[in-house]
């Protein structure tokens, strides 16, 4: 008969995080009998959340940025890998100025906390954490991305980026620990759960599974990725929670072997194997190459004998994760890199000159010029774009379904799938990078049949339906680098104006003027698609 013993399911061995102190206020230790209690003024929770969410919107971890620099120094990296890495380092440098967030999708605010039993606030902690998050999104140039349902089908932007996701767990001790995340829709949408069985758990089957499922990630969530693969879990929910935390580096200090208590552990050998599979995929840092992933975490969990959940997820090039803590000494947040410029090379990587495309001509002339070049051609775009994404596309489809004409702006200009962050004072644009193209795939054939969406600009791979439609109607899909939203706003977008559906806020249709805007031909008018050829 087995004897009882308790095993911490996630025994993180130590915290190597470097913290900076933001306040000595809001905390005091009082003794009750033989017990010391840490009293935390709940206003301290508000300040901590406000500081953490502000930092994570403009700064990144030094370890993440150093991996980007390593791409530039790797002789095996492709020109496209280096082009993306260099742009992302430039973007981090601009974001660190504190005006333009690193990504226009400033994300859903997520807080995972562990509250010691000897910590007392006397308040609804989630309320004060939410207030700190609210303050950051009100005061900084961030985007409100949360929509709330009013009925089953009617939604409205909350106008504050609330609600946040806040999960608070109990632990022993006299400290309060936090992981704050700003999770954009692109990487959130690339979280997958596969319900498998024992038959997966052998070398051949697992290798084949990983080779197949890596392709599901694609490039829509802005690689290079920090990839997490979690096998097992006492439930599907436990599996996916571990995926998110592992992708944020939260479980880096787990043990590297299992035990009879069922402790979670990292499998370092399989991490190397999965990393090699990602390199051999040749997807690369968005446009082909070696650097689909920076690194991989493979975590093994216990499971029910009849169930084997497998989770796959990523933290993207906007690797926005930050730890924080409250102790008797005060309030602390993780020290992020404030000077990314130190990692930029003195000389930019040498790249072949791009093809310059003037967009301010009749659409048929632009299409004819693009038709002269093969997929993978790097472009430099100048002229006018129309910005429209999910809700605007749905509105325009409603017009067509009602027998009304498609707006001329959809026919006369390329369509950029994007939604901006707030515009800083004195600047023409807020952070304004591309959104995931695949969400608009269902509209392409209909719109192109009416003469619209003939040139589309966004990030990520698309379905075969889009390739077929472009071949049928003579259209093109151009890929923009996912991630460098700040640099696009500062250097490539010269004007922005709302032209339709103003009531939709960041989802409104806009006209923007661009200069030297980088892009690649991904899908052409001949039925060729870059990602299908990998």
Coordinates of C-alpha atoms in Angstrom, one line a residue:
X1 CA 0.0 0.0 0.0
X2 CA 1.3 3.5 -0.9
X3 CA 2.2 5.9 1.8
X4 CA 1.0 9.5 1.6
X5 CA 3.3 12.3 0.7
X6 CA 2.7 15.7 -0.8
X7 CA 4.6 16.8 -3.9
X8 CA 4.6 20.4 -5.0
X9 CA 3.4 19.9 -8.6
X10 CA 5.6 22.7 -10.0
X11 CA 8.7 22.8 -7.9
X12 CA 10.5 25.9 -9.3
X13 CA 13.8 25.6 -7.5
X14 CA 14.9 29.3 -7.4
X15 CA 14.2 32.7 -8.8
X16 CA 17.1 34.1 -10.7
X17 CA 15.1 37.3 -11.6
X18 CA 16.8 40.7 -11.1
X19 CA 14.2 43.0 -9.5
X20 CA 14.1 46.8 -9.1
X21 CA 12.4 48.4 -6.1
X22 CA 9.6 50.8 -6.9
X23 CA 8.5 51.7 -3.4
X24 CA 9.1 51.0 0.3
X25 CA 5.6 52.3 1.1
X26 CA 2.3 50.3 1.4
X27 CA 3.8 47.5 3.5
X28 CA 4.3 46.9 7.2
X29 CA 4.8 43.8 9.4
X30 CA 2.7 43.4 12.5
X31 CA 2.8 40.6 15.1
X32 CA -0.2 38.7 16.1
X33 CA 0.7 36.3 18.9
X34 CA 3.5 34.2 17.6
X35 CA 2.7 35.0 14.0
X36 CA 4.0 37.9 11.8
X37 CA 1.6 39.3 9.2
X38 CA 2.5 41.4 6.2
X39 CA -0.1 44.1 5.9
X40 CA -0.3 45.4 2.3
X41 CA -2.2 48.6 1.6
X42 CA -4.2 47.7 -1.5
X43 CA -3.1 50.9 -3.1
X44 CA 0.2 49.2 -3.4
X45 CA -1.4 46.5 -5.6
X46 CA -2.6 49.4 -7.8
X47 CA 0.8 51.0 -8.1
X48 CA 2.5 47.6 -8.7
X49 CA 0.2 46.7 -11.5
X50 CA 0.4 50.1 -13.1
X51 CA 4.2 50.0 -13.0
X52 CA 4.5 46.4 -14.3
X53 CA 2.0 46.9 -17.2
X54 CA 3.7 50.2 -18.2
X55 CA 7.2 48.6 -18.2
X56 CA 6.1 45.5 -20.1
X57 CA 4.5 47.6 -22.9
X58 CA 7.7 49.5 -23.7
X59 CA 10.6 47.3 -22.6
X60 CA 11.7 43.7 -23.1
X61 CA 13.9 41.3 -21.2
X62 CA 17.6 41.6 -21.9
X63 CA 17.8 37.8 -22.5
X64 CA 15.2 38.1 -25.3
X65 CA 16.9 41.0 -27.0
X66 CA 20.3 39.2 -26.8
X67 CA 18.8 36.3 -28.7
X68 CA 17.9 38.7 -31.5
X69 CA 21.4 40.0 -31.6
X70 CA 22.7 36.4 -31.8
X71 CA 20.7 36.0 -35.1
X72 CA 22.7 38.9 -36.6
X73 CA 26.0 37.3 -35.5
X74 CA 25.1 33.8 -36.8
X75 CA 26.7 33.0 -40.2
X76 CA 24.0 30.4 -40.8
X77 CA 21.1 32.9 -40.5
X78 CA 19.5 33.9 -43.8
X79 CA 19.2 37.5 -45.1
X80 CA 15.5 37.3 -44.2
X81 CA 16.3 36.2 -40.6
X82 CA 18.8 39.1 -40.2
X83 CA 16.4 41.6 -41.8
X84 CA 13.7 40.6 -39.3
X85 CA 16.0 40.5 -36.3
X86 CA 17.5 43.9 -37.1
X87 CA 14.1 45.5 -37.5
X88 CA 13.0 44.0 -34.2
X89 CA 16.0 45.4 -32.4
X90 CA 15.5 48.8 -33.9
X91 CA 11.8 48.6 -32.9
X92 CA 12.8 47.8 -29.3
X93 CA 15.1 50.8 -29.3
X94 CA 12.3 53.1 -30.4
X95 CA 9.8 51.6 -27.9
X96 CA 12.3 52.1 -25.1
X97 CA 11.9 55.9 -25.6
X98 CA 8.6 55.4 -23.8
X99 CA 6.2 56.9 -26.3
X100 CA 5.4 54.2 -28.8
X101 CA 4.7 50.7 -27.4
X102 CA 6.6 47.8 -29.0
X103 CA 3.5 46.3 -30.5
X104 CA 0.3 48.1 -31.6
X105 CA -1.7 45.2 -30.0
X106 CA -1.0 46.1 -26.5
X107 CA -2.8 43.0 -25.4
X108 CA -5.1 41.5 -22.9
X109 CA -3.7 42.2 -19.4
X110 CA -3.1 38.9 -17.5
X111 CA -2.1 38.6 -13.9
X112 CA -1.1 35.4 -12.3
X113 CA -0.4 35.8 -8.6
X114 CA 0.6 33.7 -5.6
X115 CA -0.5 35.2 -2.3
X116 CA 1.2 34.0 0.9
X117 CA -1.1 33.0 3.8
X118 CA 0.6 35.6 6.0
X119 CA -0.2 38.5 3.6
X120 CA -3.3 40.6 4.4
X121 CA -4.8 43.3 2.2
X122 CA -8.3 43.6 3.6
X123 CA -9.6 44.2 0.1
X124 CA -10.7 42.7 -3.2
X125 CA -7.2 42.3 -4.6
X126 CA -8.4 41.9 -8.2
X127 CA -10.1 45.3 -8.1
X128 CA -7.0 47.2 -7.1
X129 CA -4.9 45.3 -9.7
X130 CA -7.5 46.1 -12.3
X131 CA -7.3 49.8 -11.3
X132 CA -3.6 49.8 -11.8
X133 CA -4.0 48.2 -15.2
X134 CA -6.7 50.7 -16.0
X135 CA -4.4 53.6 -15.1
X136 CA -1.7 52.4 -17.4
X137 CA -4.0 52.0 -20.4
X138 CA -5.6 55.4 -19.8
X139 CA -2.3 57.3 -19.3
X140 CA 0.0 55.7 -21.9
X141 CA -0.2 55.4 -25.6
X142 CA -1.8 51.9 -25.5
X143 CA -4.7 50.4 -27.4
X144 CA -8.0 49.3 -26.1
X145 CA -8.5 45.8 -27.5
X146 CA -11.2 44.3 -25.2
X147 CA -14.7 44.0 -26.6
X148 CA -17.5 43.1 -24.2
X149 CA -20.7 41.2 -25.2
X150 CA -24.0 43.1 -24.8
X151 CA -26.0 40.3 -26.4
X152 CA -25.0 37.0 -28.0
X153 CA -23.9 38.9 -31.2
X154 CA -23.6 42.5 -30.2
X155 CA -20.3 43.7 -28.8
X156 CA -18.7 47.0 -27.9
X157 CA -15.2 48.0 -27.1
X158 CA -14.9 48.5 -23.3
X159 CA -12.9 51.7 -23.8
X160 CA -10.5 50.8 -21.0
X161 CA -8.9 47.5 -22.0
X162 CA -10.6 45.9 -19.1
X163 CA -11.6 43.4 -18.0
X164 CA -8.2 41.8 -17.2
X165 CA -7.6 38.1 -16.5
X166 CA -6.6 37.9 -12.9
X167 CA -5.9 34.5 -11.2
X168 CA -4.8 34.5 -7.6
X169 CA -3.5 31.4 -5.9
X170 CA -2.6 30.7 -2.2
X171 CA 0.8 29.7 -0.9
X172 CA 2.5 29.7 2.4
X173 CA 4.8 32.4 3.6
X174 CA 4.8 36.2 3.9
X175 CA 5.3 37.3 0.3
X176 CA 3.1 38.1 -2.7
X177 CA 4.4 37.0 -6.1
X178 CA 3.2 38.0 -9.6
X179 CA 3.6 37.3 -13.2
X180 CA 2.1 40.1 -15.5
X181 CA 1.6 39.4 -19.2
X182 CA 0.3 41.6 -22.0
X183 CA -0.9 38.9 -24.4
X184 CA -1.8 40.0 -27.9
X185 CA -4.4 38.3 -30.1
X186 CA -1.8 36.9 -32.5
X187 CA 0.1 34.8 -30.1
X188 CA -3.0 34.0 -28.0
X189 CA -4.7 32.6 -31.2
X190 CA -1.6 30.3 -31.7
X191 CA -2.3 28.3 -28.5
X192 CA -3.3 24.7 -29.4
X193 CA -4.7 21.8 -27.4
X194 CA -4.5 18.3 -28.8
X195 CA -6.3 15.5 -27.0
X196 CA -4.0 12.5 -27.6
X197 CA -3.5 9.0 -26.1
X198 CA -0.7 6.8 -24.9
X199 CA 0.0 5.9 -28.5
X200 CA 1.8 9.3 -28.9
X201 CA 4.3 8.5 -26.2
X202 CA 7.1 6.9 -28.2
X203 CA 10.0 8.5 -30.1
X204 CA 8.7 8.0 -33.6
X205 CA 5.1 9.1 -33.0
X206 CA 6.0 12.2 -30.9
X207 CA 8.6 13.3 -33.5
X208 CA 6.1 13.0 -36.4
X209 CA 3.4 14.8 -34.3
X210 CA 5.7 17.7 -33.6
X211 CA 6.8 18.0 -37.2
X212 CA 3.2 18.2 -38.3
X213 CA 1.9 20.5 -35.6
X214 CA 4.7 23.0 -35.8
X215 CA 3.2 24.1 -39.1
X216 CA 0.0 25.0 -37.3
X217 CA 1.8 27.9 -35.6
X218 CA 2.8 29.5 -38.9
X219 CA 4.1 33.1 -38.8
X220 CA 1.0 35.0 -37.9
X221 CA 2.1 35.5 -34.3
X222 CA 5.4 37.2 -35.2
X223 CA 8.3 34.8 -34.8
X224 CA 11.0 34.2 -33.7
X225 CA 9.1 32.5 -30.9
X226 CA 9.7 31.2 -27.4
X227 CA 7.9 27.9 -27.9
X228 CA 6.3 25.8 -25.2
X229 CA 5.3 22.2 -25.6
X230 CA 3.5 20.6 -22.6
X231 CA 2.7 16.9 -22.6
X232 CA 0.2 15.6 -20.0
X233 CA -1.7 17.4 -17.3
X234 CA -4.4 16.5 -14.8
X235 CA -6.8 18.4 -17.0
X236 CA -6.9 20.2 -20.3
X237 CA -7.0 23.5 -18.3
X238 CA -3.9 22.6 -16.3
X239 CA -2.1 21.8 -19.5
X240 CA -2.8 25.1 -21.2
X241 CA -2.1 27.1 -18.1
X242 CA 1.4 25.4 -18.0
X243 CA 1.8 26.3 -21.7
X244 CA 1.3 30.0 -21.1
X245 CA 3.6 30.1 -18.1
X246 CA 6.3 28.0 -19.8
X247 CA 6.3 30.3 -22.8
X248 CA 6.8 33.3 -20.5
X249 CA 9.9 31.6 -18.9
X250 CA 8.1 31.1 -15.6
X251 CA 9.0 27.4 -15.4
X252 CA 12.7 27.7 -16.5
X253 CA 13.9 26.5 -13.1
X254 CA 11.8 23.3 -12.9
X255 CA 13.7 20.1 -12.2
X256 CA 14.8 18.0 -15.2
X257 CA 13.6 14.6 -14.1
X258 CA 10.3 13.1 -12.9
X259 CA 9.5 11.4 -9.7
X260 CA 6.7 9.2 -8.1
X261 CA 5.0 12.3 -6.8
X262 CA 4.3 13.5 -10.3
X263 CA 6.4 16.7 -10.3
X264 CA 6.5 18.7 -13.5
X265 CA 9.9 18.6 -15.2
X266 CA 11.7 20.0 -18.2
X267 CA 13.0 17.5 -20.8
X268 CA 16.2 19.1 -22.0
X269 CA 16.8 16.4 -24.6
X270 CA 13.5 16.9 -26.3
X271 CA 13.9 20.7 -26.1
X272 CA 17.0 20.3 -28.3
X273 CA 15.1 18.0 -30.7
X274 CA 12.1 20.3 -31.1
X275 CA 14.4 23.3 -31.6
X276 CA 16.1 21.3 -34.4
X277 CA 12.7 20.4 -36.0
X278 CA 11.8 24.1 -35.9
X279 CA 15.1 25.1 -37.6
X280 CA 14.7 22.4 -40.3
X281 CA 11.2 23.6 -41.1
X282 CA 12.8 26.6 -42.9
X283 CA 9.9 28.9 -41.9
X284 CA 12.5 31.1 -40.2
X285 CA 11.9 34.5 -38.7
X286 CA 8.7 35.1 -40.7
X287 CA 10.1 34.9 -44.3
X288 CA 12.2 31.8 -44.4
X289 CA 15.4 30.7 -42.7
X290 CA 16.6 29.1 -39.5
X291 CA 15.1 31.2 -36.7
X292 CA 11.5 30.1 -36.4
X293 CA 12.1 29.8 -32.6
X294 CA 14.6 31.4 -30.3
X295 CA 14.2 28.5 -27.9
X296 CA 11.9 25.7 -26.8
X297 CA 10.6 24.5 -23.5
X298 CA 9.3 21.0 -23.2
X299 CA 7.5 20.2 -20.0
X300 CA 6.1 16.8 -18.9
X301 CA 3.2 16.5 -16.6
X302 CA 1.2 13.7 -15.0
X303 CA -2.0 12.6 -16.7
X304 CA -5.1 10.5 -16.3
X305 CA -4.4 7.0 -17.9
X306 CA -7.2 7.5 -20.4
X307 CA -6.2 11.1 -21.4
X308 CA -3.0 12.7 -22.8
X309 CA -3.5 16.4 -23.4
X310 CA -0.8 18.1 -25.4
X311 CA -0.5 21.9 -25.5
X312 CA 1.5 24.0 -27.9
X313 CA 1.9 27.8 -27.6
X314 CA 4.3 30.7 -28.0
X315 CA 5.5 34.0 -26.7
X316 CA 6.0 36.1 -29.7
X317 CA 8.6 38.8 -30.7
X318 CA 6.7 41.1 -28.3
X319 CA 7.8 38.9 -25.4
X320 CA 5.8 40.9 -22.8
X321 CA 6.2 39.1 -19.5
X322 CA 7.3 40.6 -16.3
X323 CA 7.6 39.3 -12.7
X324 CA 6.9 41.3 -9.6
X325 CA 6.7 40.8 -5.9
X326 CA 5.7 42.4 -2.6
X327 CA 7.7 41.6 0.5
X328 CA 8.3 43.2 3.8
X329 CA 11.0 45.3 2.1
X330 CA 8.5 46.9 -0.4
X331 CA 7.2 46.6 -4.0
X332 CA 9.5 45.2 -6.7
X333 CA 9.2 44.6 -10.5
X334 CA 11.5 42.7 -12.8
X335 CA 14.3 44.7 -14.3
X336 CA 13.8 44.9 -18.0
X337 CA 16.3 46.2 -20.6
X338 CA 16.1 50.0 -20.8
X339 CA 18.9 50.4 -23.3
X340 CA 18.3 48.0 -26.3
X341 CA 20.4 50.3 -28.4
X342 CA 23.6 48.6 -27.0
X343 CA 22.7 45.5 -28.9
X344 CA 22.4 47.1 -32.3
X345 CA 25.4 46.5 -34.5
X346 CA 27.4 49.5 -35.6
X347 CA 26.7 48.6 -39.3
X348 CA 23.3 47.2 -40.4
X349 CA 23.4 43.8 -42.0
X350 CA 24.0 43.9 -45.7
X351 CA 20.9 43.0 -47.7
X352 CA 20.0 43.2 -51.4
X353 CA 18.2 46.4 -52.3
X354 CA 14.4 46.1 -52.3
X355 CA 12.1 46.9 -55.2
X356 CA 10.4 50.3 -54.8
X357 CA 6.7 50.3 -55.5
X358 CA 4.7 53.5 -56.0
X359 CA 1.1 52.8 -54.7
X360 CA -0.3 56.2 -55.8
X361 CA -1.2 55.0 -59.3
X362 CA -4.3 53.3 -60.8
X363 CA -4.7 49.9 -59.3
X364 CA -4.2 48.1 -62.6
X365 CA -0.7 49.7 -63.0
X366 CA 0.4 48.6 -59.5
X367 CA -0.8 45.1 -60.1
X368 CA 1.0 44.9 -63.5
X369 CA 4.3 46.0 -61.9
X370 CA 4.0 43.5 -59.0
X371 CA 3.3 40.7 -61.6
X372 CA 6.9 41.2 -62.9
X373 CA 8.4 39.9 -59.7
X374 CA 8.4 36.4 -58.1
X375 CA 7.3 35.5 -54.6
X376 CA 9.9 36.3 -51.9
X377 CA 10.8 39.6 -53.5
X378 CA 11.4 42.3 -50.9
X379 CA 9.6 45.5 -51.5
X380 CA 9.7 49.1 -50.4
X381 CA 6.2 50.6 -50.5
X382 CA 5.4 54.3 -50.9
X383 CA 2.0 56.0 -51.2
X384 CA -1.5 55.4 -49.8
X385 CA -3.0 52.5 -47.9
X386 CA -6.5 51.8 -46.6
X387 CA -6.5 50.3 -43.1
X388 CA -9.3 47.9 -42.3
X389 CA -9.6 44.8 -40.2
X390 CA -12.2 42.4 -38.8
X391 CA -15.3 44.5 -38.0
X392 CA -14.7 46.8 -41.0
X393 CA -14.6 43.8 -43.3
X394 CA -17.8 42.5 -41.8
X395 CA -19.5 45.9 -42.3
X396 CA -18.4 46.0 -46.0
X397 CA -19.7 42.5 -46.5
X398 CA -23.1 43.6 -45.1
X399 CA -23.1 46.4 -47.8
X400 CA -22.4 43.9 -50.5
X401 CA -25.0 41.4 -49.2
X402 CA -27.6 44.2 -49.2
X403 CA -26.9 44.9 -52.9
X404 CA -25.0 48.1 -52.2
X405 CA -21.7 49.0 -53.9
X406 CA -18.3 48.4 -52.3
X407 CA -16.7 51.6 -51.2
X408 CA -14.3 53.0 -53.9
X409 CA -11.5 53.2 -51.4
X410 CA -11.4 49.4 -51.1
X411 CA -11.0 49.2 -54.9
X412 CA -8.5 52.1 -55.4
X413 CA -5.9 51.3 -52.7
X414 CA -4.2 48.3 -51.1
X415 CA -5.7 47.2 -47.9
X416 CA -3.6 47.1 -44.8
X417 CA -4.9 44.8 -42.0
X418 CA -4.1 46.7 -38.8
X419 CA -5.4 48.6 -35.8
X420 CA -3.3 51.4 -34.2
X421 CA -2.5 52.2 -30.7
X422 CA -3.1 55.7 -29.4
X423 CA -1.1 58.5 -31.2
X424 CA 1.4 60.3 -29.0
X425 CA 1.3 64.0 -28.9
X426 CA 3.2 65.6 -31.8
X427 CA 3.5 62.3 -33.8
X428 CA 1.5 61.4 -37.0
X429 CA 0.7 57.9 -35.7
X430 CA 0.7 55.5 -32.8
X431 CA 2.3 52.1 -33.0
X432 CA 0.8 50.6 -36.1
X433 CA 2.0 47.1 -37.1
X434 CA 0.1 44.5 -39.1
X435 CA -2.4 42.2 -37.7
X436 CA -3.0 38.5 -38.6
X437 CA -4.0 38.1 -42.2
X438 CA -5.8 34.8 -41.8
X439 CA -8.7 36.3 -39.9
X440 CA -9.8 38.1 -43.2
X441 CA -9.4 35.0 -45.4
X442 CA -13.1 34.4 -45.7
X443 CA -13.7 37.8 -47.3
X444 CA -11.1 37.7 -50.0
X445 CA -12.8 35.9 -52.9
X446 CA -16.0 37.9 -52.4
X447 CA -14.2 41.3 -52.2
X448 CA -11.9 40.6 -55.1
X449 CA -14.8 39.5 -57.3
X450 CA -16.1 43.1 -56.7
X451 CA -12.7 44.7 -57.5
X452 CA -11.6 45.2 -53.9
X453 CA -8.8 43.8 -51.8
X454 CA -6.6 43.4 -54.9
X455 CA -3.5 44.0 -52.9
X456 CA -3.5 43.1 -49.2
X457 CA -0.8 43.8 -46.7
X458 CA -0.6 42.0 -43.3
X459 CA 1.4 39.4 -41.4
X460 CA 1.4 35.6 -41.4
X461 CA 0.5 32.8 -43.7
X462 CA -2.9 32.4 -45.4
X463 CA -5.3 29.7 -46.6
X464 CA -5.3 28.1 -50.0
X465 CA -8.6 29.9 -50.7
X466 CA -6.7 33.2 -50.7
X467 CA -4.0 31.8 -53.1
X468 CA -6.8 30.5 -55.4
X469 CA -8.7 33.8 -55.3
X470 CA -5.5 35.8 -56.1
X471 CA -4.9 33.6 -59.1
X472 CA -8.5 33.9 -60.3
X473 CA -8.8 37.6 -59.9
X474 CA -5.2 38.8 -60.3
X475 CA -4.5 39.8 -56.8
X476 CA -1.6 39.9 -54.4
X477 CA -0.9 39.3 -50.7
X478 CA 2.1 41.2 -49.4
X479 CA 3.7 40.2 -46.0
X480 CA 4.8 42.8 -43.6
X481 CA 7.1 42.1 -40.7
X482 CA 5.1 41.2 -37.6
X483 CA 6.4 43.0 -34.5
X484 CA 8.0 46.3 -35.3
X485 CA 5.0 48.5 -34.8
X486 CA 6.9 51.3 -33.1
X487 CA 9.4 51.8 -35.9
X488 CA 6.7 51.7 -38.5
X489 CA 4.9 54.5 -36.7
X490 CA 8.0 56.6 -36.3
X491 CA 9.7 56.1 -39.6
X492 CA 7.3 54.8 -42.2
X493 CA 3.8 56.2 -41.6
X494 CA 3.5 60.0 -42.3
X495 CA -0.2 60.6 -41.9
X496 CA -3.4 58.9 -40.7
X497 CA -7.0 59.9 -41.1
X498 CA -10.3 58.1 -40.4
X499 CA -12.4 57.7 -43.6
X500 CA -15.3 55.4 -42.5
X501 CA -16.9 53.7 -39.5
X502 CA -15.4 56.2 -37.0
X503 CA -17.6 54.7 -34.3
X504 CA -15.5 51.5 -34.4
X505 CA -12.5 53.2 -32.6
X506 CA -9.3 51.3 -33.4
X507 CA -11.4 49.1 -35.9
X508 CA -12.4 52.2 -38.0
X509 CA -11.3 52.4 -41.6
X510 CA -8.4 54.7 -42.0
X511 CA -6.3 56.1 -44.9
X512 CA -2.6 56.3 -44.2
X513 CA 0.4 57.6 -46.2
X514 CA 3.5 55.5 -46.0
X515 CA 7.1 55.9 -47.1
X516 CA 9.7 53.1 -47.5
X517 CA 7.4 50.6 -45.9
X518 CA 9.0 47.1 -46.0
X519 CA 7.1 44.2 -47.4
X520 CA 7.5 40.9 -49.2
X521 CA 5.5 39.3 -52.0
X522 CA 3.9 36.3 -50.3
X523 CA 1.1 35.3 -52.7
X524 CA 1.1 36.4 -56.3
X525 CA -1.4 36.5 -59.2
X526 CA -0.1 33.2 -60.7
X527 CA -1.1 30.9 -57.8
X528 CA 2.3 30.9 -56.0
X529 CA 2.5 31.1 -52.3
X530 CA 5.7 31.6 -50.3
X531 CA 4.7 29.3 -47.4
X532 CA 3.5 26.5 -49.6
X533 CA 7.0 26.3 -51.2
X534 CA 8.9 25.8 -47.9

